[in-house]
Amino acid sequence: MRTPIYAFDLDRYFHPDRFERIKAFASQKETPCLVMDMSKVIERYQEIDREMGFAKCYYAVKANPHDEIIRELSKRGSCFDVASIYELDQLLRLGVEPERISYGNTIKKARDVAYAYSKGVRVFATDCESDLRKIAENAPGSKVFYRILSDCSGADWPLSRKFGTHPDSIYRLIGLSTRLPVEPYGLSFHVGSQQRDIGQWGFLISTCKYLFDSAREFNVDLKMINLGGGLPAQYLEPTAPLSLYASEILRFLKEDFGEKLPEIWIEPGRGMVGDAGVLVSEVVMISKKSQTNPYSWVYLDAGKFGGLIETLDEAIKYPIYVDRRGPSQKTILAGPTCDSVDILYEHFKYELPVSLSEGDRVYFLSAGAYTASYCSVNFNGFPPIKTYIFEG
Ligand SMILES: *Cc1c(COP(=O)(O)O)cnc(C)c1O
């Protein structure tokens, strides 16, 4: 009799006692919900701080903007990367000083630049002439960093060609900046989210070196490299430990810049909060499409519109835990809404116990990033999932 209930080792995620306590905490809550283990966020922040001491940490708020997470990271000295004036307002409401906030979205309205400037933000990302001129006009004197295009190969959740621009265009933007009231400050890139190929940083860091050198033709001394996000959470596909990411990235930096490194930033989102989240759902219905079809369909009360949008193309494969034991079978997992997109995993078949029943709870581990913040508000009438902070 085979008993592979979960094709992963729970110990890699939580000490069994701790996981029992999280389950007990969640048992008092309606599903679907997201439980964030705050001590895991703190541990991760400290680990990043320790392993990547060469970098200043800007938490990418969009990954999980829960107030308590922002408060905790703020208390510990983190800086923040915001994508909009709404995230900015949230941070200011929570007492984060504008000096610790970087406006990292390259897509912004002129009036949003002006608003951020009026609130004290003085660092902006940019990747085109139009945006650069908006910054110069509405946030004069600000520092700008130029985002390099990356093809994001090797990433499980690529950001592809939407952001950044070719190094030649950056060279031109730097030249233009010398004639505008902005301070050309540094360069940024994003290797793609959940990047499992550490070498991608090496390639982009070399591009940074080339641009640092070229900028001197305009008498511009760039001072900063923003290494972006990409640090992984632990899903089913294995990744290297953070310490290896840190040592390799540092090696790439030293290869190109020697011992005297420029100011280095990192912007972890997924890598900061992913592993701390457990998304708790319930089996609504189990059915078969025909008597001869070998696969059961398991419909959960959490789906693509209820926090699990990163199952698009089955890109992110969460470790899934259930309490039942015994023989298992391959299943198809789907969400509760009346939209056929709302299938979680159809090609990749999770092995779940044959005894799994309606009303059972199904736990998605490492679901702390891009879940609650990605929920639809009212699709089919389902409310967005609630987040609960576990402090046990
Ligand atoms: C989304 C985003 C991040 C965070 O990326 P992760 O892969 O989740 O760490 C960092 N920087 C910028 C500019 C982003 O847009």
PDB file of N, CA, C and O in Angstrom, residues 262-319:
ATOM      1  N   PRO A 262      29.343  49.221  -5.366  1.00  0.00           N
ATOM      2  CA  PRO A 262      28.373  50.314  -5.243  1.00  0.00           C
ATOM      3  C   PRO A 262      27.346  49.973  -4.166  1.00  0.00           C
ATOM      4  O   PRO A 262      27.359  48.863  -3.618  1.00  0.00           O
ATOM      5  N   GLU A 263      26.468  50.914  -3.860  1.00  0.00           N
ATOM      6  CA  GLU A 263      25.375  50.641  -2.932  1.00  0.00           C
ATOM      7  C   GLU A 263      24.473  49.578  -3.572  1.00  0.00           C
ATOM      8  O   GLU A 263      24.107  49.700  -4.732  1.00  0.00           O
ATOM      9  N   ILE A 264      24.158  48.533  -2.814  1.00  0.00           N
ATOM     10  CA  ILE A 264      23.337  47.442  -3.370  1.00  0.00           C
ATOM     11  C   ILE A 264      21.983  47.389  -2.667  1.00  0.00           C
ATOM     12  O   ILE A 264      21.918  47.452  -1.435  1.00  0.00           O
ATOM     13  N   TRP A 265      20.939  47.293  -3.479  1.00  0.00           N
ATOM     14  CA  TRP A 265      19.588  47.102  -2.926  1.00  0.00           C
ATOM     15  C   TRP A 265      19.061  45.738  -3.373  1.00  0.00           C
ATOM     16  O   TRP A 265      19.408  45.271  -4.454  1.00  0.00           O
ATOM     17  N   ILE A 266      18.200  45.166  -2.543  1.00  0.00           N
ATOM     18  CA  ILE A 266      17.387  44.023  -2.997  1.00  0.00           C
ATOM     19  C   ILE A 266      15.937  44.306  -2.645  1.00  0.00           C
ATOM     20  O   ILE A 266      15.647  45.012  -1.677  1.00  0.00           O
ATOM     21  N   GLU A 267      15.032  43.708  -3.417  1.00  0.00           N
ATOM     22  CA  GLU A 267      13.606  43.965  -3.211  1.00  0.00           C
ATOM     23  C   GLU A 267      12.822  42.656  -3.088  1.00  0.00           C
ATOM     24  O   GLU A 267      11.994  42.342  -3.942  1.00  0.00           O
ATOM     25  N   PRO A 268      13.075  41.888  -2.054  1.00  0.00           N
ATOM     26  CA  PRO A 268      12.366  40.619  -1.956  1.00  0.00           C
ATOM     27  C   PRO A 268      10.885  40.813  -1.665  1.00  0.00           C
ATOM     28  O   PRO A 268      10.508  41.632  -0.829  1.00  0.00           O
ATOM     29  N   GLY A 269      10.046  40.096  -2.388  1.00  0.00           N
ATOM     30  CA  GLY A 269       8.616  40.054  -2.112  1.00  0.00           C
ATOM     31  C   GLY A 269       8.284  38.625  -1.734  1.00  0.00           C
ATOM     32  O   GLY A 269       8.145  38.265  -0.569  1.00  0.00           O
ATOM     33  N   ARG A 270       8.234  37.776  -2.770  1.00  0.00           N
ATOM     34  CA  ARG A 270       7.950  36.348  -2.572  1.00  0.00           C
ATOM     35  C   ARG A 270       8.909  35.714  -1.559  1.00  0.00           C
ATOM     36  O   ARG A 270       8.493  34.948  -0.698  1.00  0.00           O
ATOM     37  N   GLY A 271      10.199  36.022  -1.722  1.00  0.00           N
ATOM     38  CA  GLY A 271      11.209  35.416  -0.851  1.00  0.00           C
ATOM     39  C   GLY A 271      11.054  35.826   0.605  1.00  0.00           C
ATOM     40  O   GLY A 271      11.521  35.133   1.510  1.00  0.00           O
ATOM     41  N   MET A 272      10.404  36.950   0.850  1.00  0.00           N
ATOM     42  CA  MET A 272      10.234  37.418   2.230  1.00  0.00           C
ATOM     43  C   MET A 272       9.035  36.761   2.905  1.00  0.00           C
ATOM     44  O   MET A 272       9.114  36.353   4.057  1.00  0.00           O
ATOM     45  N   VAL A 273       7.917  36.671   2.199  1.00  0.00           N
ATOM     46  CA  VAL A 273       6.670  36.267   2.867  1.00  0.00           C
ATOM     47  C   VAL A 273       6.069  34.952   2.357  1.00  0.00           C
ATOM     48  O   VAL A 273       5.150  34.422   2.977  1.00  0.00           O
ATOM     49  N   GLY A 274       6.583  34.442   1.222  1.00  0.00           N
ATOM     50  CA  GLY A 274       5.963  33.261   0.620  1.00  0.00           C
ATOM     51  C   GLY A 274       5.826  32.097   1.600  1.00  0.00           C
ATOM     52  O   GLY A 274       4.725  31.586   1.834  1.00  0.00           O
ATOM     53  N   ASP A 275       6.937  31.693   2.201  1.00  0.00           N
ATOM     54  CA  ASP A 275       6.925  30.483   3.031  1.00  0.00           C
ATOM     55  C   ASP A 275       6.113  30.640   4.312  1.00  0.00           C
ATOM     56  O   ASP A 275       5.781  29.654   4.966  1.00  0.00           O
ATOM     57  N   ALA A 276       5.803  31.866   4.682  1.00  0.00           N
ATOM     58  CA  ALA A 276       5.117  32.099   5.962  1.00  0.00           C
ATOM     59  C   ALA A 276       3.615  31.887   5.884  1.00  0.00           C
ATOM     60  O   ALA A 276       2.935  31.882   6.911  1.00  0.00           O
ATOM     61  N   GLY A 277       3.078  31.698   4.673  1.00  0.00           N
ATOM     62  CA  GLY A 277       1.621  31.645   4.536  1.00  0.00           C
ATOM     63  C   GLY A 277       1.071  30.249   4.327  1.00  0.00           C
ATOM     64  O   GLY A 277       1.634  29.449   3.588  1.00  0.00           O
ATOM     65  N   VAL A 278      -0.038  29.949   5.009  1.00  0.00           N
ATOM     66  CA  VAL A 278      -0.773  28.706   4.768  1.00  0.00           C
ATOM     67  C   VAL A 278      -2.177  29.098   4.330  1.00  0.00           C
ATOM     68  O   VAL A 278      -2.895  29.766   5.078  1.00  0.00           O
ATOM     69  N   LEU A 279      -2.533  28.725   3.107  1.00  0.00           N
ATOM     70  CA  LEU A 279      -3.877  29.026   2.632  1.00  0.00           C
ATOM     71  C   LEU A 279      -4.762  27.813   2.928  1.00  0.00           C
ATOM     72  O   LEU A 279      -4.465  26.699   2.492  1.00  0.00           O
ATOM     73  N   VAL A 280      -5.778  28.063   3.711  1.00  0.00           N
ATOM     74  CA  VAL A 280      -6.619  26.964   4.203  1.00  0.00           C
ATOM     75  C   VAL A 280      -7.923  26.942   3.420  1.00  0.00           C
ATOM     76  O   VAL A 280      -8.633  27.948   3.357  1.00  0.00           O
ATOM     77  N   SER A 281      -8.216  25.799   2.816  1.00  0.00           N
ATOM     78  CA  SER A 281      -9.445  25.692   2.038  1.00  0.00           C
ATOM     79  C   SER A 281     -10.190  24.420   2.435  1.00  0.00           C
ATOM     80  O   SER A 281      -9.695  23.614   3.231  1.00  0.00           O
ATOM     81  N   GLU A 282     -11.372  24.274   1.880  1.00  0.00           N
ATOM     82  CA  GLU A 282     -12.210  23.125   2.224  1.00  0.00           C
ATOM     83  C   GLU A 282     -12.684  22.452   0.941  1.00  0.00           C
ATOM     84  O   GLU A 282     -12.938  23.125  -0.058  1.00  0.00           O
ATOM     85  N   VAL A 283     -12.815  21.143   0.974  1.00  0.00           N
ATOM     86  CA  VAL A 283     -13.341  20.419  -0.183  1.00  0.00           C
ATOM     87  C   VAL A 283     -14.847  20.646  -0.245  1.00  0.00           C
ATOM     88  O   VAL A 283     -15.577  20.315   0.695  1.00  0.00           O
ATOM     89  N   VAL A 284     -15.296  21.230  -1.356  1.00  0.00           N
ATOM     90  CA  VAL A 284     -16.722  21.503  -1.530  1.00  0.00           C
ATOM     91  C   VAL A 284     -17.412  20.289  -2.143  1.00  0.00           C
ATOM     92  O   VAL A 284     -18.504  19.891  -1.745  1.00  0.00           O
ATOM     93  N   MET A 285     -16.734  19.695  -3.141  1.00  0.00           N
ATOM     94  CA  MET A 285     -17.375  18.615  -3.888  1.00  0.00           C
ATOM     95  C   MET A 285     -16.302  17.748  -4.542  1.00  0.00           C
ATOM     96  O   MET A 285     -15.258  18.247  -4.946  1.00  0.00           O
ATOM     97  N   ILE A 286     -16.610  16.470  -4.638  1.00  0.00           N
ATOM     98  CA  ILE A 286     -15.738  15.547  -5.374  1.00  0.00           C
ATOM     99  C   ILE A 286     -16.604  14.823  -6.395  1.00  0.00           C
ATOM    100  O   ILE A 286     -17.696  14.358  -6.060  1.00  0.00           O
ATOM    101  N   SER A 287     -16.116  14.782  -7.652  1.00  0.00           N
ATOM    102  CA  SER A 287     -16.950  14.118  -8.664  1.00  0.00           C
ATOM    103  C   SER A 287     -16.078  13.454  -9.719  1.00  0.00           C
ATOM    104  O   SER A 287     -14.866  13.718  -9.800  1.00  0.00           O
ATOM    105  N   LYS A 288     -16.693  12.605 -10.507  1.00  0.00           N
ATOM    106  CA  LYS A 288     -16.020  12.012 -11.670  1.00  0.00           C
ATOM    107  C   LYS A 288     -16.813  12.386 -12.905  1.00  0.00           C
ATOM    108  O   LYS A 288     -18.035  12.482 -12.858  1.00  0.00           O
ATOM    109  N   LYS A 289     -16.097  12.614 -14.002  1.00  0.00           N
ATOM    110  CA  LYS A 289     -16.773  13.046 -15.222  1.00  0.00           C
ATOM    111  C   LYS A 289     -17.433  11.876 -15.962  1.00  0.00           C
ATOM    112  O   LYS A 289     -18.295  12.077 -16.790  1.00  0.00           O
ATOM    113  N   SER A 290     -16.962  10.679 -15.695  1.00  0.00           N
ATOM    114  CA  SER A 290     -17.624   9.497 -16.245  1.00  0.00           C
ATOM    115  C   SER A 290     -17.170   8.316 -15.414  1.00  0.00           C
ATOM    116  O   SER A 290     -16.154   8.400 -14.713  1.00  0.00           O
ATOM    117  N   GLN A 291     -17.896   7.240 -15.509  1.00  0.00           N
ATOM    118  CA  GLN A 291     -17.553   6.087 -14.676  1.00  0.00           C
ATOM    119  C   GLN A 291     -16.206   5.504 -15.015  1.00  0.00           C
ATOM    120  O   GLN A 291     -15.545   4.921 -14.170  1.00  0.00           O
ATOM    121  N   THR A 292     -15.788   5.697 -16.279  1.00  0.00           N
ATOM    122  CA  THR A 292     -14.529   5.083 -16.697  1.00  0.00           C
ATOM    123  C   THR A 292     -13.342   6.021 -16.545  1.00  0.00           C
ATOM    124  O   THR A 292     -12.210   5.602 -16.668  1.00  0.00           O
ATOM    125  N   ASN A 293     -13.627   7.311 -16.311  1.00  0.00           N
ATOM    126  CA  ASN A 293     -12.527   8.271 -16.191  1.00  0.00           C
ATOM    127  C   ASN A 293     -11.736   7.993 -14.913  1.00  0.00           C
ATOM    128  O   ASN A 293     -12.309   7.874 -13.837  1.00  0.00           O
ATOM    129  N   PRO A 294     -10.407   7.881 -15.053  1.00  0.00           N
ATOM    130  CA  PRO A 294      -9.624   7.517 -13.873  1.00  0.00           C
ATOM    131  C   PRO A 294      -9.465   8.648 -12.849  1.00  0.00           C
ATOM    132  O   PRO A 294      -9.060   8.387 -11.724  1.00  0.00           O
ATOM    133  N   TYR A 295      -9.737   9.863 -13.247  1.00  0.00           N
ATOM    134  CA  TYR A 295      -9.413  10.976 -12.343  1.00  0.00           C
ATOM    135  C   TYR A 295     -10.644  11.564 -11.666  1.00  0.00           C
ATOM    136  O   TYR A 295     -11.659  11.829 -12.306  1.00  0.00           O
ATOM    137  N   SER A 296     -10.485  11.819 -10.381  1.00  0.00           N
ATOM    138  CA  SER A 296     -11.525  12.542  -9.645  1.00  0.00           C
ATOM    139  C   SER A 296     -11.270  14.029  -9.768  1.00  0.00           C
ATOM    140  O   SER A 296     -10.117  14.476  -9.798  1.00  0.00           O
ATOM    141  N   TRP A 297     -12.356  14.788  -9.809  1.00  0.00           N
ATOM    142  CA  TRP A 297     -12.254  16.238  -9.704  1.00  0.00           C
ATOM    143  C   TRP A 297     -12.547  16.616  -8.260  1.00  0.00           C
ATOM    144  O   TRP A 297     -13.579  16.215  -7.712  1.00  0.00           O
ATOM    145  N   VAL A 298     -11.636  17.378  -7.690  1.00  0.00           N
ATOM    146  CA  VAL A 298     -11.835  17.861  -6.323  1.00  0.00           C
ATOM    147  C   VAL A 298     -12.016  19.371  -6.393  1.00  0.00           C
ATOM    148  O   VAL A 298     -11.107  20.090  -6.824  1.00  0.00           O
ATOM    149  N   TYR A 299     -13.198  19.823  -6.030  1.00  0.00           N
ATOM    150  CA  TYR A 299     -13.496  21.266  -6.071  1.00  0.00           C
ATOM    151  C   TYR A 299     -13.305  21.846  -4.680  1.00  0.00           C
ATOM    152  O   TYR A 299     -13.891  21.354  -3.712  1.00  0.00           O
ATOM    153  N   LEU A 300     -12.494  22.886  -4.609  1.00  0.00           N
ATOM    154  CA  LEU A 300     -12.194  23.519  -3.323  1.00  0.00           C
ATOM    155  C   LEU A 300     -12.919  24.858  -3.219  1.00  0.00           C
ATOM    156  O   LEU A 300     -13.374  25.407  -4.230  1.00  0.00           O
ATOM    157  N   ASP A 301     -12.980  25.403  -2.004  1.00  0.00           N
ATOM    158  CA  ASP A 301     -13.601  26.730  -1.866  1.00  0.00           C
ATOM    159  C   ASP A 301     -12.592  27.861  -2.120  1.00  0.00           C
ATOM    160  O   ASP A 301     -12.914  29.027  -1.995  1.00  0.00           O
ATOM    161  N   ALA A 302     -11.346  27.519  -2.485  1.00  0.00           N
ATOM    162  CA  ALA A 302     -10.363  28.540  -2.894  1.00  0.00           C
ATOM    163  C   ALA A 302      -9.955  28.227  -4.334  1.00  0.00           C
ATOM    164  O   ALA A 302      -9.689  27.073  -4.665  1.00  0.00           O
ATOM    165  N   GLY A 303      -9.936  29.242  -5.169  1.00  0.00           N
ATOM    166  CA  GLY A 303      -9.558  29.016  -6.553  1.00  0.00           C
ATOM    167  C   GLY A 303      -8.767  30.172  -7.115  1.00  0.00           C
ATOM    168  O   GLY A 303      -8.198  30.980  -6.373  1.00  0.00           O
ATOM    169  N   LYS A 304      -8.732  30.228  -8.435  1.00  0.00           N
ATOM    170  CA  LYS A 304      -7.942  31.264  -9.111  1.00  0.00           C
ATOM    171  C   LYS A 304      -8.372  32.671  -8.728  1.00  0.00           C
ATOM    172  O   LYS A 304      -7.566  33.586  -8.693  1.00  0.00           O
ATOM    173  N   PHE A 305      -9.686  32.837  -8.438  1.00  0.00           N
ATOM    174  CA  PHE A 305     -10.172  34.177  -8.094  1.00  0.00           C
ATOM    175  C   PHE A 305     -10.134  34.417  -6.593  1.00  0.00           C
ATOM    176  O   PHE A 305     -10.443  35.498  -6.127  1.00  0.00           O
ATOM    177  N   GLY A 306      -9.791  33.383  -5.851  1.00  0.00           N
ATOM    178  CA  GLY A 306      -9.792  33.487  -4.398  1.00  0.00           C
ATOM    179  C   GLY A 306      -8.407  33.355  -3.810  1.00  0.00           C
ATOM    180  O   GLY A 306      -8.237  32.869  -2.694  1.00  0.00           O
ATOM    181  N   GLY A 307      -7.400  33.788  -4.555  1.00  0.00           N
ATOM    182  CA  GLY A 307      -6.049  33.818  -3.991  1.00  0.00           C
ATOM    183  C   GLY A 307      -5.032  32.941  -4.711  1.00  0.00           C
ATOM    184  O   GLY A 307      -3.841  33.070  -4.492  1.00  0.00           O
ATOM    185  N   LEU A 308      -5.515  32.037  -5.575  1.00  0.00           N
ATOM    186  CA  LEU A 308      -4.551  31.109  -6.181  1.00  0.00           C
ATOM    187  C   LEU A 308      -4.321  31.400  -7.667  1.00  0.00           C
ATOM    188  O   LEU A 308      -4.155  30.486  -8.480  1.00  0.00           O
ATOM    189  N   ILE A 309      -4.261  32.678  -8.003  1.00  0.00           N
ATOM    190  CA  ILE A 309      -4.100  33.080  -9.410  1.00  0.00           C
ATOM    191  C   ILE A 309      -2.764  32.609  -9.984  1.00  0.00           C
ATOM    192  O   ILE A 309      -2.640  32.395 -11.189  1.00  0.00           O
ATOM    193  N   GLU A 310      -1.765  32.416  -9.133  1.00  0.00           N
ATOM    194  CA  GLU A 310      -0.461  32.001  -9.669  1.00  0.00           C
ATOM    195  C   GLU A 310      -0.432  30.528 -10.100  1.00  0.00           C
ATOM    196  O   GLU A 310       0.607  30.023 -10.535  1.00  0.00           O
ATOM    197  N   THR A 311      -1.579  29.860 -10.016  1.00  0.00           N
ATOM    198  CA  THR A 311      -1.681  28.536 -10.631  1.00  0.00           C
ATOM    199  C   THR A 311      -1.963  28.676 -12.139  1.00  0.00           C
ATOM    200  O   THR A 311      -2.084  27.671 -12.830  1.00  0.00           O
ATOM    201  N   LEU A 312      -2.069  29.904 -12.643  1.00  0.00           N
ATOM    202  CA  LEU A 312      -2.201  30.135 -14.090  1.00  0.00           C
ATOM    203  C   LEU A 312      -1.103  29.366 -14.807  1.00  0.00           C
ATOM    204  O   LEU A 312       0.073  29.467 -14.433  1.00  0.00           O
ATOM    205  N   ASP A 313      -1.475  28.622 -15.833  1.00  0.00           N
ATOM    206  CA  ASP A 313      -0.518  27.769 -16.545  1.00  0.00           C
ATOM    207  C   ASP A 313       0.204  26.798 -15.602  1.00  0.00           C
ATOM    208  O   ASP A 313       1.265  26.278 -15.927  1.00  0.00           O
ATOM    209  N   GLU A 314      -0.372  26.627 -14.429  1.00  0.00           N
ATOM    210  CA  GLU A 314       0.204  25.736 -13.413  1.00  0.00           C
ATOM    211  C   GLU A 314       1.648  26.127 -13.092  1.00  0.00           C
ATOM    212  O   GLU A 314       2.511  25.277 -12.827  1.00  0.00           O
ATOM    213  N   ALA A 315       1.889  27.445 -13.141  1.00  0.00           N
ATOM    214  CA  ALA A 315       3.257  27.964 -12.980  1.00  0.00           C
ATOM    215  C   ALA A 315       3.802  27.692 -11.589  1.00  0.00           C
ATOM    216  O   ALA A 315       4.941  27.260 -11.425  1.00  0.00           O
ATOM    217  N   ILE A 316       2.994  27.990 -10.598  1.00  0.00           N
ATOM    218  CA  ILE A 316       3.444  27.799  -9.216  1.00  0.00           C
ATOM    219  C   ILE A 316       2.736  26.573  -8.658  1.00  0.00           C
ATOM    220  O   ILE A 316       1.516  26.492  -8.671  1.00  0.00           O
ATOM    221  N   LYS A 317       3.543  25.630  -8.185  1.00  0.00           N
ATOM    222  CA  LYS A 317       2.966  24.393  -7.632  1.00  0.00           C
ATOM    223  C   LYS A 317       3.175  24.383  -6.127  1.00  0.00           C
ATOM    224  O   LYS A 317       4.264  24.105  -5.631  1.00  0.00           O
ATOM    225  N   TYR A 318       2.099  24.689  -5.423  1.00  0.00           N
ATOM    226  CA  TYR A 318       2.173  24.739  -3.960  1.00  0.00           C
ATOM    227  C   TYR A 318       2.246  23.326  -3.384  1.00  0.00           C
ATOM    228  O   TYR A 318       1.586  22.421  -3.896  1.00  0.00           O
ATOM    229  N   PRO A 319       3.000  23.166  -2.300  1.00  0.00           N
ATOM    230  CA  PRO A 319       2.896  21.906  -1.563  1.00  0.00           C
ATOM    231  C   PRO A 319       1.498  21.857  -0.935  1.00  0.00           C
ATOM    232  O   PRO A 319       1.050  22.842  -0.360  1.00  0.00           O
TER     233      PRO A 319
END
